[in-house]
mmCIF file of C-alpha atoms in Angstrom:
data_model
loop_
_atom_site.group_PDB
_atom_site.id
_atom_site.type_symbol
_atom_site.label_atom_id
_atom_site.label_comp_id
_atom_site.label_asym_id
_atom_site.label_seq_id
_atom_site.Cartn_x
_atom_site.Cartn_y
_atom_site.Cartn_z
ATOM 1 C CA MET A 18 42.501 62.706 -105.808
ATOM 2 C CA ASN A 19 40.979 65.945 -106.254
ATOM 3 C CA LEU A 20 38.720 68.011 -103.328
ATOM 4 C CA VAL A 21 35.170 66.689 -104.432
ATOM 5 C CA SER A 22 37.316 62.920 -104.295
ATOM 6 C CA LYS A 23 38.591 63.781 -100.781
ATOM 7 C CA ILE A 24 35.039 65.112 -99.079
ATOM 8 C CA SER A 25 33.372 62.136 -100.724
ATOM 9 C CA LEU A 26 35.922 59.631 -99.075
ATOM 10 C CA PHE A 27 35.562 61.478 -95.899
ATOM 11 C CA LEU A 28 31.765 61.247 -95.654
ATOM 12 C CA SER A 29 31.590 58.007 -96.445
ATOM 13 C CA LEU A 30 34.222 56.912 -94.126
ATOM 14 C CA THR A 31 32.813 59.708 -91.291
ATOM 15 C CA LEU A 32 29.261 57.115 -92.552
ATOM 16 C CA THR A 33 30.565 54.093 -92.637
ATOM 17 C CA LEU A 34 32.028 55.031 -88.986
ATOM 18 C CA ILE A 35 28.765 56.221 -87.498
ATOM 19 C CA SER A 36 27.124 52.925 -88.873
ATOM 20 C CA CYS A 37 29.627 50.913 -87.409
ATOM 21 C CA SER A 38 29.572 52.943 -83.795
ATOM 22 C CA GLY A 39 25.552 52.355 -83.961
ATOM 23 C CA VAL A 40 25.664 48.609 -84.826
ATOM 24 C CA GLU A 41 27.886 47.937 -82.012
ATOM 25 C CA MET A 42 26.053 49.571 -79.709
ATOM 26 C CA LEU A 43 23.320 48.443 -80.407
ATOM 27 C CA GLU A 44 24.977 44.352 -80.259
ATOM 28 C CA ILE A 45 26.258 45.623 -76.503
ATOM 29 C CA SER A 46 22.627 46.775 -75.712
ATOM 30 C CA ASN A 47 21.360 43.510 -77.055
ATOM 31 C CA GLU A 48 24.542 41.652 -75.440
ATOM 32 C CA LYS A 49 23.869 43.422 -71.820
ATOM 33 C CA LYS A 50 19.665 42.467 -72.251
ATOM 34 C CA GLU A 51 20.144 38.878 -72.127
ATOM 35 C CA GLU A 52 22.549 39.125 -69.658
ATOM 36 C CA LEU A 53 20.050 41.110 -67.006
ATOM 37 C CA LYS A 54 17.738 38.108 -68.269
ATOM 38 C CA VAL A 55 20.261 35.025 -67.480
ATOM 39 C CA ALA A 56 20.975 37.708 -63.631
ATOM 40 C CA ARG A 57 17.370 37.324 -63.144
ATOM 41 C CA LYS A 58 16.541 33.197 -63.591
ATOM 42 C CA LYS A 59 19.601 32.677 -61.287
ATOM 43 C CA VAL A 60 18.592 35.046 -59.053
ATOM 44 C CA GLY A 61 15.260 34.448 -59.528
ATOM 45 C CA PRO A 62 12.076 36.331 -56.954
ATOM 46 C CA PRO A 63 12.339 37.817 -54.444
ATOM 47 C CA LYS A 64 11.838 35.430 -51.408
ATOM 48 C CA SER A 65 8.582 34.898 -50.299
ATOM 49 C CA LYS A 66 7.748 34.594 -46.505
ATOM 50 C CA LYS A 67 7.078 31.111 -47.032
ATOM 51 C CA THR A 68 10.727 30.603 -48.722
ATOM 52 C CA ASP A 69 12.221 31.874 -45.249
ATOM 53 C CA LYS A 70 9.773 29.769 -43.142
ATOM 54 C CA SER A 71 11.531 26.070 -44.591
ATOM 55 C CA LYS A 72 14.767 27.767 -44.663
ATOM 56 C CA ASP A 73 14.529 28.358 -41.096
ATOM 57 C CA ILE A 74 12.807 24.780 -40.633
ATOM 58 C CA LEU A 75 15.963 22.918 -42.830
ATOM 59 C CA ASP A 76 18.057 25.667 -40.183
ATOM 60 C CA ASP A 77 16.787 23.925 -37.006
ATOM 61 C CA SER A 78 17.362 20.629 -38.830
ATOM 62 C CA LYS A 79 20.349 21.001 -37.143
ATOM 63 C CA PHE A 80 18.885 21.048 -33.522
ATOM 64 C CA THR A 81 16.368 18.823 -34.351
ATOM 65 C CA ASP A 82 15.670 15.620 -36.124
ATOM 66 C CA HIS A 83 13.115 16.133 -38.259
ATOM 67 C CA SER A 84 14.868 11.977 -40.274
ATOM 68 C CA HIS A 85 11.367 10.737 -39.337
ATOM 69 C CA LYS A 86 8.124 12.535 -39.591
ATOM 70 C CA ASN A 87 6.680 9.369 -38.244
ATOM 71 C CA GLU A 88 3.781 8.966 -39.785
ATOM 72 C CA PHE A 89 0.484 6.676 -39.211
ATOM 73 C CA VAL A 90 2.346 3.012 -40.873
ATOM 74 C CA LYS A 91 -0.292 0.041 -40.005
ATOM 75 C CA VAL A 92 0.893 -2.284 -37.979
ATOM 76 C CA GLU A 93 0.701 -6.345 -37.102
ATOM 77 C CA ASN A 94 -1.689 -7.450 -34.730
ATOM 78 C CA THR A 95 -3.723 -9.789 -34.243
ATOM 79 C CA LYS A 96 -7.167 -10.580 -36.033
ATOM 80 C CA ALA A 97 -9.134 -9.817 -33.462
ATOM 81 C CA VAL A 98 -7.033 -6.776 -32.445
ATOM 82 C CA SER A 99 -7.741 -6.063 -36.260
ATOM 83 C CA ASP A 100 -11.293 -5.813 -36.215
ATOM 84 C CA TYR A 101 -12.032 -4.320 -32.663
ATOM 85 C CA CYS A 102 -9.432 -1.865 -34.171
ATOM 86 C CA ASN A 103 -11.697 -1.494 -37.036
ATOM 87 C CA LYS A 104 -14.488 -0.777 -34.336
ATOM 88 C CA ILE A 105 -12.806 1.839 -33.162
ATOM 89 C CA ASP A 106 -13.528 3.600 -35.882
ATOM 90 C CA GLU A 107 -16.483 3.196 -36.129
ATOM 91 C CA LYS A 108 -17.293 5.152 -32.790
ATOM 92 C CA PHE A 109 -14.573 7.642 -34.047
ATOM 93 C CA ARG A 110 -16.140 8.355 -36.930
ATOM 94 C CA LYS A 111 -19.601 8.958 -35.331
ATOM 95 C CA TYR A 112 -17.995 11.074 -32.937
ATOM 96 C CA GLY A 113 -16.243 13.154 -35.459
ATOM 97 C CA TRP A 114 -12.703 12.899 -34.006
ATOM 98 C CA GLY A 115 -11.252 11.492 -36.828
ATOM 99 C CA LYS A 116 -8.957 8.770 -37.788
ATOM 100 C CA SER A 117 -7.704 6.566 -34.306
ATOM 101 C CA HIS A 118 -4.880 5.414 -35.897
ATOM 102 C CA CYS A 119 -6.263 2.032 -33.531
ATOM 103 C CA ASP A 120 -3.914 -0.037 -36.090
ATOM 104 C CA SER A 121 -0.638 2.360 -36.257
ATOM 105 C CA TYR A 122 0.112 0.476 -32.365
ATOM 106 C CA LYS A 123 1.436 -2.917 -31.644
ATOM 107 C CA TRP A 124 -1.308 -3.958 -28.717
ATOM 108 C CA ILE A 125 -1.148 -5.915 -25.989
ATOM 109 C CA HIS A 126 -3.752 -7.829 -25.687
ATOM 110 C CA VAL A 127 -4.144 -11.269 -22.783
ATOM 111 C CA ARG A 128 -7.933 -10.971 -21.458
ATOM 112 C CA ASN A 129 -11.763 -10.159 -23.089
ATOM 113 C CA SER A 130 -15.015 -8.634 -21.847
ATOM 114 C CA HIS A 131 -17.895 -10.178 -20.857
ATOM 115 C CA LEU A 132 -18.506 -9.831 -24.486
ATOM 116 C CA GLY A 133 -15.816 -10.744 -25.307
ATOM 117 C CA GLN A 134 -14.150 -7.614 -26.144
ATOM 118 C CA PRO A 135 -10.466 -7.258 -26.241
ATOM 119 C CA ILE A 136 -9.133 -5.256 -22.976
ATOM 120 C CA MET A 137 -5.669 -4.475 -24.444
ATOM 121 C CA TRP A 138 -2.992 -2.339 -23.391
ATOM 122 C CA THR A 139 0.141 -0.977 -25.194
ATOM 123 C CA VAL A 140 3.939 0.266 -23.706
ATOM 124 C CA PHE A 141 5.713 2.777 -24.768
ATOM 125 C CA GLY A 142 9.562 2.251 -23.335
ATOM 126 C CA ASP A 143 11.805 -0.770 -23.001
ATOM 127 C CA GLU A 144 9.823 -2.934 -20.621
ATOM 128 C CA VAL A 145 12.561 -6.217 -20.917
ATOM 129 C CA GLU A 146 14.646 -2.932 -19.446
ATOM 130 C CA HIS A 147 12.345 -1.996 -17.331
ATOM 131 C CA ARG A 148 12.151 -5.045 -15.507
ATOM 132 C CA ILE A 149 15.799 -5.610 -14.947
ATOM 133 C CA GLU A 150 16.181 -1.788 -13.933
ATOM 134 C CA PRO A 151 13.093 -0.280 -13.376
ATOM 135 C CA LYS A 152 12.225 2.884 -14.666
ATOM 136 C CA ASN A 153 9.893 5.744 -14.374
ATOM 137 C CA MET A 154 6.931 3.815 -14.842
ATOM 138 C CA THR A 155 3.651 5.836 -16.048
ATOM 139 C CA LEU A 156 0.161 3.617 -15.873
ATOM 140 C CA ILE A 157 -2.945 5.701 -18.033
ATOM 141 C CA PHE A 158 -6.415 4.977 -17.922
ATOM 142 C CA CYS A 159 -9.398 5.145 -19.692
ATOM 143 C CA GLY A 160 -13.101 4.061 -20.965
ATOM 144 C CA VAL A 161 -13.236 2.582 -17.629
ATOM 145 C CA HIS A 162 -17.046 4.447 -17.286
ATOM 146 C CA GLY A 163 -18.038 4.013 -21.034
ATOM 147 C CA ASP A 164 -20.451 6.417 -20.774
ATOM 148 C CA GLU A 165 -17.490 8.826 -20.004
ATOM 149 C CA ILE A 166 -16.308 9.304 -23.742
ATOM 150 C CA THR A 167 -13.929 12.313 -23.906
ATOM 151 C CA PRO A 168 -11.306 10.617 -21.741
ATOM 152 C CA ILE A 169 -11.257 7.830 -24.205
ATOM 153 C CA LYS A 170 -10.630 10.456 -26.922
ATOM 154 C CA PHE A 171 -8.249 12.062 -24.556
ATOM 155 C CA CYS A 172 -6.352 8.759 -24.286
ATOM 156 C CA PHE A 173 -5.925 8.239 -28.131
ATOM 157 C CA ASP A 174 -4.894 12.160 -28.037
ATOM 158 C CA ILE A 175 -1.873 10.573 -25.239
ATOM 159 C CA LEU A 176 -1.255 7.525 -27.468
ATOM 160 C CA HIS A 177 -0.843 9.976 -30.915
ATOM 161 C CA HIS A 178 1.175 12.332 -29.176
ATOM 162 C CA LEU A 179 3.627 9.498 -28.176
ATOM 163 C CA TYR A 180 4.495 7.574 -31.483
ATOM 164 C CA HIS A 181 5.191 11.336 -33.058
ATOM 165 C CA GLU A 182 7.789 11.498 -29.767
ATOM 166 C CA VAL A 183 9.410 8.612 -30.199
ATOM 167 C CA ALA A 184 10.506 9.350 -33.965
ATOM 168 C CA THR A 185 12.401 12.394 -32.486
ATOM 169 C CA VAL A 186 15.495 12.535 -30.904
ATOM 170 C CA GLU A 187 14.209 14.060 -27.328
ATOM 171 C CA GLY A 188 11.715 11.658 -27.863
ATOM 172 C CA GLN A 189 14.106 9.017 -27.547
ATOM 173 C CA LYS A 190 15.996 10.745 -25.006
ATOM 174 C CA LYS A 191 12.620 10.755 -22.800
ATOM 175 C CA LEU A 192 11.802 6.928 -23.083
ATOM 176 C CA LYS A 193 15.683 6.057 -21.840
ATOM 177 C CA ASN A 194 15.023 6.155 -18.614
ATOM 178 C CA ASN A 195 11.044 6.317 -18.547
ATOM 179 C CA LEU A 196 7.933 3.607 -19.439
ATOM 180 C CA VAL A 197 5.003 4.646 -20.434
ATOM 181 C CA ALA A 198 1.665 1.826 -20.694
ATOM 182 C CA VAL A 199 -2.009 3.333 -21.774
ATOM 183 C CA ALA A 200 -5.024 0.939 -21.440
ATOM 184 C CA PRO A 201 -7.394 3.366 -23.527
ATOM 185 C CA ILE A 202 -10.420 1.120 -23.656
ATOM 186 C CA VAL A 203 -11.050 0.121 -19.898
ATOM 187 C CA SER A 204 -14.831 -0.965 -20.415
ATOM 188 C CA PRO A 205 -14.988 -1.569 -24.015
ATOM 189 C CA ASP A 206 -18.949 -3.581 -23.967
ATOM 190 C CA SER A 207 -20.532 -0.189 -21.875
ATOM 191 C CA PHE A 208 -18.619 2.193 -24.475
ATOM 192 C CA PHE A 209 -19.876 0.060 -27.339
ATOM 193 C CA LYS A 210 -23.437 0.112 -26.272
ATOM 194 C CA ARG A 211 -25.560 1.852 -28.277
ATOM 195 C CA ARG A 212 -26.544 4.050 -25.266
ATOM 196 C CA PRO A 213 -23.272 4.289 -23.266
ATOM 197 C CA THR A 214 -23.172 3.268 -19.444
ATOM 198 C CA ARG A 215 -21.374 3.454 -17.350
ATOM 199 C CA THR A 216 -21.660 0.312 -15.617
ATOM 200 C CA ASN A 217 -20.269 -3.105 -17.637
ATOM 201 C CA ALA A 218 -22.429 -5.970 -19.572
ATOM 202 C CA ARG A 219 -23.230 -7.373 -16.185
ATOM 203 C CA GLY A 220 -24.008 -4.284 -14.371
ATOM 204 C CA ILE A 221 -21.686 -3.867 -12.339
ATOM 205 C CA ASP A 222 -18.897 -0.668 -11.740
ATOM 206 C CA PRO A 223 -15.674 -1.482 -12.410
ATOM 207 C CA ASN A 224 -14.848 1.107 -9.970
ATOM 208 C CA ARG A 225 -16.080 -0.313 -7.038
ATOM 209 C CA ASN A 226 -15.404 -3.771 -7.311
ATOM 210 C CA PHE A 227 -11.835 -3.451 -6.635
ATOM 211 C CA PRO A 228 -10.435 -5.708 -3.819
ATOM 212 C CA THR A 229 -9.878 -3.155 -1.444
ATOM 213 C CA LYS A 230 -9.991 -4.228 2.615
ATOM 214 C CA ASP A 231 -12.585 -2.213 3.061
ATOM 215 C CA TRP A 232 -15.019 -3.677 0.590
ATOM 216 C CA ASP A 233 -16.666 -6.737 1.920
ATOM 217 C CA LYS A 234 -17.422 -4.736 5.068
ATOM 218 C CA LYS A 235 -18.752 -1.626 3.568
ATOM 219 C CA ALA A 236 -18.975 -1.411 -0.365
ATOM 220 C CA LEU A 237 -22.563 -3.602 -0.552
ATOM 221 C CA LYS A 238 -23.432 -1.671 2.367
ATOM 222 C CA LEU A 239 -22.586 2.142 1.596
ATOM 223 C CA TRP A 240 -24.116 1.404 -2.415
ATOM 224 C CA LYS A 241 -27.430 0.599 -0.521
ATOM 225 C CA THR A 242 -26.931 3.771 2.193
ATOM 226 C CA ARG A 243 -25.610 6.462 0.568
ATOM 227 C CA TYR A 244 -26.574 5.690 -3.329
ATOM 228 C CA ARG A 245 -29.650 4.531 -2.655
ATOM 229 C CA ALA A 246 -29.181 1.615 -4.395
ATOM 230 C CA ALA A 247 -28.806 3.202 -7.439
ATOM 231 C CA LYS A 248 -27.789 0.520 -10.224
ATOM 232 C CA ARG A 249 -25.133 3.210 -11.661
ATOM 233 C CA ARG A 250 -22.613 2.658 -8.318
ATOM 234 C CA TYR A 251 -23.361 -1.010 -8.391
ATOM 235 C CA PRO A 252 -20.437 -2.652 -6.899
ATOM 236 C CA GLY A 253 -21.316 -6.428 -7.757
ATOM 237 C CA VAL A 254 -21.864 -9.072 -4.870
ATOM 238 C CA ARG A 255 -17.559 -9.855 -4.321
ATOM 239 C CA ALA A 256 -14.793 -8.542 -4.938
ATOM 240 C CA ASN A 257 -12.449 -8.244 -8.088
ATOM 241 C CA SER A 258 -14.856 -10.313 -10.023
ATOM 242 C CA GLU A 259 -15.200 -8.220 -12.958
ATOM 243 C CA GLN A 260 -13.075 -8.590 -15.933
ATOM 244 C CA GLU A 261 -12.617 -4.635 -16.359
ATOM 245 C CA THR A 262 -11.204 -4.863 -12.228
ATOM 246 C CA ILE A 263 -9.228 -8.199 -13.068
ATOM 247 C CA PHE A 264 -7.332 -6.293 -15.790
ATOM 248 C CA GLN A 265 -6.420 -3.590 -13.922
ATOM 249 C CA VAL A 266 -5.490 -5.388 -10.985
ATOM 250 C CA ASN A 267 -3.265 -7.469 -12.751
ATOM 251 C CA ILE A 268 -1.665 -4.847 -15.132
ATOM 252 C CA ILE A 269 -0.785 -2.945 -12.133
ATOM 253 C CA ALA A 270 1.121 -6.221 -10.359
ATOM 254 C CA ARG A 271 2.579 -6.142 -13.738
ATOM 255 C CA TYR A 272 4.617 -2.466 -14.044
ATOM 256 C CA ASN A 273 4.395 -1.888 -10.384
ATOM 257 C CA PRO A 274 3.953 2.002 -11.179
ATOM 258 C CA ASP A 275 5.184 4.732 -10.149
ATOM 259 C CA LYS A 276 2.433 6.839 -10.995
ATOM 260 C CA ILE A 277 -1.523 6.270 -12.269
ATOM 261 C CA ILE A 278 -3.572 8.483 -14.204
ATOM 262 C CA THR A 279 -6.926 7.639 -14.904
ATOM 263 C CA VAL A 280 -9.225 9.962 -17.082
ATOM 264 C CA HIS A 281 -12.869 10.637 -16.440
ATOM 265 C CA ALA A 282 -15.682 12.802 -16.773
ATOM 266 C CA PRO A 283 -17.434 15.238 -15.738
ATOM 267 C CA LEU A 284 -16.511 16.501 -12.202
ATOM 268 C CA THR A 285 -14.231 19.108 -13.385
ATOM 269 C CA ILE A 286 -11.170 18.308 -10.797
ATOM 270 C CA LEU A 287 -7.673 16.769 -10.440
ATOM 271 C CA ASP A 288 -7.229 15.047 -7.748
ATOM 272 C CA TYR A 289 -4.984 12.640 -5.913
ATOM 273 C CA ASP A 290 -4.532 9.851 -3.741
ATOM 274 C CA GLY A 291 -1.312 8.212 -2.152
ATOM 275 C CA PRO A 292 1.344 9.446 0.294
ATOM 276 C CA VAL A 293 0.072 12.318 1.424
ATOM 277 C CA VAL A 294 2.622 15.302 2.721
ATOM 278 C CA SER A 295 1.062 15.352 6.671
ATOM 279 C CA ASN A 296 2.506 11.741 6.754
ATOM 280 C CA HIS A 297 6.044 12.813 6.272
ATOM 281 C CA VAL A 298 7.601 11.303 8.839
ATOM 282 C CA HIS A 299 7.218 8.234 6.971
ATOM 283 C CA ASP A 300 7.592 9.420 3.250
ATOM 284 C CA GLU A 301 10.278 7.726 2.702
ATOM 285 C CA ASP A 302 12.594 9.845 -0.564
ATOM 286 C CA GLY A 303 10.131 12.477 -0.558
ATOM 287 C CA LEU A 304 7.403 10.335 -2.397
ATOM 288 C CA ALA A 305 4.799 12.664 -1.018
ATOM 289 C CA LEU A 306 6.329 16.019 -1.154
ATOM 290 C CA LYS A 307 6.641 14.280 -5.068
ATOM 291 C CA ALA A 308 3.559 13.640 -5.687
ATOM 292 C CA GLU A 309 1.974 16.695 -3.952
ATOM 293 C CA GLU A 310 4.083 18.453 -6.766
ATOM 294 C CA LEU A 311 3.624 17.433 -9.979
ATOM 295 C CA LEU A 312 -0.267 17.654 -8.727
ATOM 296 C CA ASN A 313 0.125 21.468 -8.686
ATOM 297 C CA VAL A 314 2.261 21.331 -11.444
ATOM 298 C CA MET A 315 0.096 19.290 -13.677
ATOM 299 C CA SER A 316 -2.968 22.200 -11.874
ATOM 300 C CA GLU A 317 -1.077 25.321 -13.095
ATOM 301 C CA LYS A 318 0.163 24.166 -16.294
ATOM 302 C CA ALA A 319 -3.377 23.399 -17.377
ATOM 303 C CA ASN A 320 -5.001 26.900 -16.720
ATOM 304 C CA GLY A 321 -4.800 26.411 -12.789
ATOM 305 C CA TYR A 322 -7.457 22.808 -13.456
ATOM 306 C CA ARG A 323 -9.104 22.592 -9.435
ATOM 307 C CA VAL A 324 -7.822 20.558 -7.388
ATOM 308 C CA LYS A 325 -10.036 18.700 -5.305
ATOM 309 C CA ASN A 326 -9.634 15.994 -2.092
ATOM 310 C CA TYR A 327 -12.421 14.012 -3.542
ATOM 311 C CA PRO A 328 -13.103 10.875 -1.451
ATOM 312 C CA PHE A 329 -11.569 7.365 -2.363
ATOM 313 C CA PHE A 330 -14.418 5.090 -1.673
ATOM 314 C CA PRO A 331 -14.493 0.736 -1.509
ATOM 315 C CA GLY A 332 -14.157 -0.747 -4.023
ATOM 316 C CA SER A 333 -12.635 2.308 -6.068
ATOM 317 C CA LEU A 334 -8.933 2.374 -8.374
ATOM 318 C CA GLY A 335 -8.229 5.256 -6.090
ATOM 319 C CA ASN A 336 -8.836 3.515 -2.458
ATOM 320 C CA TYR A 337 -7.268 0.272 -4.367
ATOM 321 C CA ALA A 338 -3.541 1.728 -5.842
ATOM 322 C CA GLY A 339 -3.474 5.027 -3.844
ATOM 323 C CA ASN A 340 -4.582 4.833 -0.256
ATOM 324 C CA GLU A 341 -4.164 0.870 0.319
ATOM 325 C CA ARG A 342 -0.619 0.764 -2.052
ATOM 326 C CA LYS A 343 0.538 4.000 -2.214
ATOM 327 C CA ILE A 344 1.600 4.456 -5.637
ATOM 328 C CA PRO A 345 1.071 8.420 -6.278
ATOM 329 C CA THR A 346 -2.888 7.650 -8.115
ATOM 330 C CA TYR A 347 -4.460 11.196 -9.833
ATOM 331 C CA THR A 348 -7.908 11.172 -11.058
ATOM 332 C CA LEU A 349 -8.263 13.769 -14.546
ATOM 333 C CA GLU A 350 -11.996 14.767 -14.126
ATOM 334 C CA LEU A 351 -12.678 16.337 -17.584
ATOM 335 C CA PRO A 352 -15.418 18.565 -17.850
ATOM 336 C CA SER A 353 -17.553 16.891 -19.628
ATOM 337 C CA SER A 354 -17.807 13.871 -22.071
ATOM 338 C CA ASP A 355 -19.404 16.201 -24.831
ATOM 339 C CA ASN A 356 -17.442 14.768 -27.728
ATOM 340 C CA ARG A 357 -17.053 18.135 -29.240
ATOM 341 C CA ASN A 358 -14.810 19.336 -27.150
ATOM 342 C CA HIS A 359 -12.384 16.977 -27.128
ATOM 343 C CA LYS A 360 -9.480 18.702 -29.086
ATOM 344 C CA LYS A 361 -9.796 21.582 -26.320
ATOM 345 C CA TYR A 362 -9.052 18.927 -23.548
ATOM 346 C CA TRP A 363 -6.630 17.699 -25.325
ATOM 347 C CA LYS A 364 -4.898 21.245 -25.974
ATOM 348 C CA MET A 365 -5.693 22.059 -22.277
ATOM 349 C CA PHE A 366 -3.912 19.141 -20.396
ATOM 350 C CA ARG A 367 -1.089 18.190 -22.908
ATOM 351 C CA GLU A 368 2.170 20.097 -20.969
ATOM 352 C CA SER A 369 0.514 18.483 -18.129
ATOM 353 C CA ILE A 370 0.611 15.071 -19.603
ATOM 354 C CA ASP A 371 4.122 15.456 -20.768
ATOM 355 C CA PHE A 372 5.836 16.418 -17.951
ATOM 356 C CA ALA A 373 3.896 14.439 -15.828
ATOM 357 C CA LEU A 374 5.411 11.220 -18.001
ATOM 358 C CA PHE A 375 8.062 12.435 -18.100
ATOM 359 C CA HIS A 376 10.017 15.044 -15.990
ATOM 360 C CA ALA A 377 8.065 13.600 -12.689
ATOM 361 C CA PRO A 378 9.962 10.438 -11.201
ATOM 362 C CA MET A 379 8.461 9.231 -8.023
ATOM 363 C CA THR A 380 10.708 7.158 -5.904
ATOM 364 C CA ARG A 381 10.673 3.834 -6.515
ATOM 365 C CA ARG A 382 8.602 0.714 -4.175
ATOM 366 C CA GLU A 383 8.374 -2.600 -3.982
ATOM 367 C CA PHE A 384 4.745 -3.518 -3.725
ATOM 368 C CA ALA A 385 3.878 -6.170 -0.895
ATOM 369 C CA ALA A 386 5.478 -9.848 -1.114
ATOM 370 C CA ASN A 387 2.055 -11.753 -2.349
ATOM 371 C CA ARG A 388 1.424 -8.641 -4.676
ATOM 372 C CA ASN A 389 5.038 -8.934 -6.108
ATOM 373 C CA LYS A 390 4.385 -12.650 -7.297
ATOM 374 C CA GLU A 391 1.002 -12.288 -9.112
ATOM 375 C CA LYS A 392 1.325 -12.069 -12.860
ATOM 376 C CA LEU A 393 -0.880 -11.340 -15.788
ATOM 377 C CA ASP A 394 -3.392 -13.928 -16.761
#
């Protein structure tokens, strides 16, 4: 091979090597790019705050039971109760309160109002066990006066709170040793009027009609003198004559509650009737001290809500249950009946109510023999 041929072959081989090298480099570059693309797909975009929050919720499931969201589900009730729940929903829409979810509760209905509307209640906890071994029992009344509408929404807020509680592990623990009964509309006739009233369909104040020991002697006399026979406070011609009152008397006898919470408006106070610390000599197991402590804690948890010793009256629940039967009875008077303030009121007292229901057990007491024999008719 001559020199020219050798040079030509050398140049050809060099160009070929350079060319091959360039192709190889190009192929490697493309592979790298594909690898990067695949890598990006596997890694994904940077985690947003929302993604991190979701992860936190999942991690939290180690400590909290999230297996049941406990969405509101309709349950079977009687036709009378179902129709009544529809009526409640109409009122809720009127007042801008959203859904009552009344049809998600199993209601106990044994008595009607004068106009034939159900006076009903529902229970959280095991009532059968309560009869065998009494639990820490709280009884809640709302809507005793129909024109005090925010307490009715407040009671449904309590119901919704309890409904969601039963879906959690912690909620089940709470209900193991506690029983809660809620009657959200004690006086339906007065609430469902076009213009709600304090008195019932027969013109009688249900909170002046309880069969207290002083009723016969003082009820009508006080009504005529102190209230100048004001129609709003008429106690009736005889004690315990009204369906709304009989309902409360019977349900108290049925459950023998450790405490009663009744919600009214608009005095903006937290009132207490029942065993008092001044009678501590007769305070078995410190019931009066526990009752007073709960009163103070409820106030503190509601940003220092005003506590006032409001007097009880002949025929009132405070007199009947708190004074005569020594059942700690707490009257929460919301600031107003303005339907627009319902969220504010629940937010204000949510912690107080939860504490009162689950973290403030009271000492068991026995009613008088004749009270124990009474049954809910």
